[in-house]
PDB file of C-alpha atoms in Angstrom:
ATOM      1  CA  UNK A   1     193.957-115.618  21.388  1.00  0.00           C
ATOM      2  CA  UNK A   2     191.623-114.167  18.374  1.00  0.00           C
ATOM      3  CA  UNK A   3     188.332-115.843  18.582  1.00  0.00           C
ATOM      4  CA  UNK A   4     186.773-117.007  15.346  1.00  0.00           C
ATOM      5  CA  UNK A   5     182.589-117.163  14.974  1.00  0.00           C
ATOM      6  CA  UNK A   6     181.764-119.387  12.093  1.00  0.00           C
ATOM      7  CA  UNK A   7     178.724-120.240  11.192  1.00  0.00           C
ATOM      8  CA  UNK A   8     178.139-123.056   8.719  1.00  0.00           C
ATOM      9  CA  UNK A   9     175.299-125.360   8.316  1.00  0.00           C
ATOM     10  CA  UNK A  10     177.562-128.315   6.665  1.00  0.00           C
ATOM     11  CA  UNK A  11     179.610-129.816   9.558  1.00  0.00           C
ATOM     12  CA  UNK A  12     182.142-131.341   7.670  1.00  0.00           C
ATOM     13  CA  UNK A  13     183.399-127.676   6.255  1.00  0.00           C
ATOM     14  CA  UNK A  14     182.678-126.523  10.232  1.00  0.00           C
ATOM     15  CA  UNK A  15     185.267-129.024  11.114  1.00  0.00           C
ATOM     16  CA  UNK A  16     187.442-128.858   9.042  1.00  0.00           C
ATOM     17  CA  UNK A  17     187.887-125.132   9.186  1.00  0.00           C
ATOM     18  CA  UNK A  18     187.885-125.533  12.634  1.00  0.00           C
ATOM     19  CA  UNK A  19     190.663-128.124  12.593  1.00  0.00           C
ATOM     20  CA  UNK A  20     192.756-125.664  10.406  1.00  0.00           C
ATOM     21  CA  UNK A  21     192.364-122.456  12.128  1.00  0.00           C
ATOM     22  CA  UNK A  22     192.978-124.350  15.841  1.00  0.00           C
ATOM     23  CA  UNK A  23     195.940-125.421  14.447  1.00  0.00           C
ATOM     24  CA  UNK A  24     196.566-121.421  13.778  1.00  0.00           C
ATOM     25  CA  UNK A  25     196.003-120.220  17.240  1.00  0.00           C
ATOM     26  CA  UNK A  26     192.506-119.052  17.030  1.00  0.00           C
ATOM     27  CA  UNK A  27     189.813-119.929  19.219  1.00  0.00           C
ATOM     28  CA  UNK A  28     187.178-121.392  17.388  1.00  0.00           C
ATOM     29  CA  UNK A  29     183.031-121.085  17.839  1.00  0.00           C
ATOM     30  CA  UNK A  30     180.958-122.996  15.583  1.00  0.00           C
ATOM     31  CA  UNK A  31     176.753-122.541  14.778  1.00  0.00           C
ATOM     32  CA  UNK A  32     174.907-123.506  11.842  1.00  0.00           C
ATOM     33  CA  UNK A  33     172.727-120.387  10.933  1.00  0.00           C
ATOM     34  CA  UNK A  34     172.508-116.652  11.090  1.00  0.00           C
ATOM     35  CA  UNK A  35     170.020-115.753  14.083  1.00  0.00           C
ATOM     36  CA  UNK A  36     172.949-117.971  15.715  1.00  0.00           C
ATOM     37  CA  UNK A  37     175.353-116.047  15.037  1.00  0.00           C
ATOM     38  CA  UNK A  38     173.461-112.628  16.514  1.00  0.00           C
ATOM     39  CA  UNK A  39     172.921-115.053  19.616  1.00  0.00           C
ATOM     40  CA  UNK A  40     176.550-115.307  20.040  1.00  0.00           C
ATOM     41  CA  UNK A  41     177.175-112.045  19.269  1.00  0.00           C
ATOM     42  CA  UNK A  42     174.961-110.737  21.995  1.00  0.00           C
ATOM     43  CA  UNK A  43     176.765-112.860  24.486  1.00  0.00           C
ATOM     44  CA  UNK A  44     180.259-112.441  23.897  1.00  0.00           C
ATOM     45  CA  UNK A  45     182.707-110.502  22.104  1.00  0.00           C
ATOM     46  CA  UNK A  46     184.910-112.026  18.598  1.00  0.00           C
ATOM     47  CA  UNK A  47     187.571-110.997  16.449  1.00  0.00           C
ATOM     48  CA  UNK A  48     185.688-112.173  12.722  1.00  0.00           C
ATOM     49  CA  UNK A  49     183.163-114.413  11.511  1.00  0.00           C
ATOM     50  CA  UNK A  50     183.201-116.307   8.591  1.00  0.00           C
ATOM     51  CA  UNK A  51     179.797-116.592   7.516  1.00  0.00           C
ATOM     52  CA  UNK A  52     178.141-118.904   5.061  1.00  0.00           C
ATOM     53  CA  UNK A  53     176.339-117.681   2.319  1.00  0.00           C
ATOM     54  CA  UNK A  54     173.659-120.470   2.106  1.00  0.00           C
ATOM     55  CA  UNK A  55     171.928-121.438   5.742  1.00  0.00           C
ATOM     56  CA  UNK A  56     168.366-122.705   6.637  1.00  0.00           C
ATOM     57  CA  UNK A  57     166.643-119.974   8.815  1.00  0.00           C
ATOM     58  CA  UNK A  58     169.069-117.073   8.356  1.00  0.00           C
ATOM     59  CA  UNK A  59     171.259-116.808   5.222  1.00  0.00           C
ATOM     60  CA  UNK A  60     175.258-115.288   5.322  1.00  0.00           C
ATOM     61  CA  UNK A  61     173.462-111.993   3.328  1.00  0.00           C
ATOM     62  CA  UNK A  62     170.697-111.400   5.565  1.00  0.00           C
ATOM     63  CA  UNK A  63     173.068-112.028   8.787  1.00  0.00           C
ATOM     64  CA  UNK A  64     175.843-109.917   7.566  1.00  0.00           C
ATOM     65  CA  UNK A  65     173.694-107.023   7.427  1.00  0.00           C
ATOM     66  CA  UNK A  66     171.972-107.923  10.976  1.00  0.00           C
ATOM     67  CA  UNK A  67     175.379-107.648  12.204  1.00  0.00           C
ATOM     68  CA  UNK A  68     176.595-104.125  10.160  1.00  0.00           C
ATOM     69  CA  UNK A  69     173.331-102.434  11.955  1.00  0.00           C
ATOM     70  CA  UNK A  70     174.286-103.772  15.232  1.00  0.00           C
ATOM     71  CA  UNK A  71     174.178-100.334  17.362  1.00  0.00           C
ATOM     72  CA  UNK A  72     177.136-101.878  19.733  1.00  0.00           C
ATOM     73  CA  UNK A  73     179.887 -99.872  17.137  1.00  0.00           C
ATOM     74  CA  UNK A  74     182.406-102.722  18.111  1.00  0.00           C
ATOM     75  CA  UNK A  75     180.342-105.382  17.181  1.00  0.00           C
ATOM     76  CA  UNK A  76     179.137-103.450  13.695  1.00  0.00           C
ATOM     77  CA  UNK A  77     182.502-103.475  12.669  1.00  0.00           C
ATOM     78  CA  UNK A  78     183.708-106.982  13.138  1.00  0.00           C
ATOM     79  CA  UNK A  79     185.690-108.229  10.162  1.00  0.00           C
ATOM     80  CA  UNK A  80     183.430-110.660   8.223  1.00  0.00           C
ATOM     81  CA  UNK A  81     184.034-113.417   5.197  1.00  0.00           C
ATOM     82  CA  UNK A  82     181.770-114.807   3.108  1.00  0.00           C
ATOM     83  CA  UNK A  83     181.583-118.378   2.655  1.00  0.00           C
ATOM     84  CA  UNK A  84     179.529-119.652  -0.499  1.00  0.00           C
ATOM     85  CA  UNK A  85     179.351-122.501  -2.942  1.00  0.00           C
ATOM     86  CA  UNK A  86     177.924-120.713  -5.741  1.00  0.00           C
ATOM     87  CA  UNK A  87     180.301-117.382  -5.614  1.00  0.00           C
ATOM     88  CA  UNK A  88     178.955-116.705  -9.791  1.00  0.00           C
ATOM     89  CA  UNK A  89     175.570-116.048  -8.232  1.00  0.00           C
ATOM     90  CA  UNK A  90     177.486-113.161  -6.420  1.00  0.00           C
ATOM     91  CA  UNK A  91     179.951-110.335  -6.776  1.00  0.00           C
ATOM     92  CA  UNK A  92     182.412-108.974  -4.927  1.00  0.00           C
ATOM     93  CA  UNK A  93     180.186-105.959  -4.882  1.00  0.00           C
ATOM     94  CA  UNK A  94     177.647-108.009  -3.724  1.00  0.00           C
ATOM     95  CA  UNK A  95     179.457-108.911  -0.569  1.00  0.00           C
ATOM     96  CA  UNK A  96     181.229-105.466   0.293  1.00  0.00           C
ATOM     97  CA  UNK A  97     177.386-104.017  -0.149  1.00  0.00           C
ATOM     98  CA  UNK A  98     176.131-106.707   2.384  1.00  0.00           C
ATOM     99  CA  UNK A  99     179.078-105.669   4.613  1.00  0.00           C
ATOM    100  CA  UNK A 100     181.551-108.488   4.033  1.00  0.00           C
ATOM    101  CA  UNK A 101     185.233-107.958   3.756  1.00  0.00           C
ATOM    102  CA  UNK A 102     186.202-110.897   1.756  1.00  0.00           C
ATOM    103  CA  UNK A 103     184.794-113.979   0.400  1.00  0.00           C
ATOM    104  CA  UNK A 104     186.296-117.510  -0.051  1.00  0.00           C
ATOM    105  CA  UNK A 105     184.848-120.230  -2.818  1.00  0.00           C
ATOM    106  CA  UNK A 106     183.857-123.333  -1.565  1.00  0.00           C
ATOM    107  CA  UNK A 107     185.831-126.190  -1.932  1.00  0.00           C
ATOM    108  CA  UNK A 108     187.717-123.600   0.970  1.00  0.00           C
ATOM    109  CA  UNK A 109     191.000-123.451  -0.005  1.00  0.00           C
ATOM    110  CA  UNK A 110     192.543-123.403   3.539  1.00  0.00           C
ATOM    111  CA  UNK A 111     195.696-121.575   2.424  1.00  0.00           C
ATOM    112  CA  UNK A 112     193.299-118.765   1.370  1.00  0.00           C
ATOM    113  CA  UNK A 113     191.046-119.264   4.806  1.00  0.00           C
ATOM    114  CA  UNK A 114     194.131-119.162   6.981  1.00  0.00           C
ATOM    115  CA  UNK A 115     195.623-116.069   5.258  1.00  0.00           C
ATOM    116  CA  UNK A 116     192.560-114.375   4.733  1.00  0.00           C
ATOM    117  CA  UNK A 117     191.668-114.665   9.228  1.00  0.00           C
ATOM    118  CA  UNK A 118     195.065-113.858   9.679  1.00  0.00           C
ATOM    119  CA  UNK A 119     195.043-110.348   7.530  1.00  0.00           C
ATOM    120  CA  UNK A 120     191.816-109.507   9.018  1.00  0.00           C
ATOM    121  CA  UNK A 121     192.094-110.213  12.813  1.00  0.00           C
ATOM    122  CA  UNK A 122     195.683-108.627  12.937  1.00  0.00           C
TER     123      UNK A 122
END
């Protein structure tokens, strides 16, 4: 089973997305900022994160790169997504130069969620 590391500061998205991709199979771990995320990391071992853009203590940018420097090579190059509510403020370059794969617009369009976590974890 491919486990999934999101970290989102609004619960309701957290939920749902984690409602969505259970139904999909994956294993699902949920924290609400980006030093959380390199916690988890540290302990255990996961197929993508989806990452939101906008957190309180550590922000989706400043994580994403935390996690590209990682010196554990299999950690480094975990596929990653970009989760934001305010994707104009950003490009696509933006993201691939933070280390992202993709990005999804919030409202998440689940289709594109599921799709996207598939693609990248296969």
């Amino acid at each position: 089973m491919k486990k999934v590391l999101i970290a989102e500061d609004s619960s309701v998205i957290q939920n749902l997305a984690r409602k969505i991709l259970e139904f999909q199979n994956f294993e699902i771990h949920a924290v609400k900022n980006g030093q959380q995320v390199l916690d988890e990391l540290a302990k255990a071992d996961f197929d993508i994160i989806l990452l939101d853009i906008n957190m309180p203590v550590m922000d989706g940018m400043e994580c994403a790169r935390a996690v590209r420097s990682l010196a554990d090579t299999a950690k480094s190059n975990i596929p990653m997504i970009a989760i934001t509510g305010n994707a104009r403020n950003y490009s696509m370059e933006d993201f691939k130069e933070a280390g992202f794969n993709d990005f999804l617009a919030k409202p998440l369009n689940f289709d594109a969620l599921v799709s996207q976590v598939k693609a990248l974890t296969e």
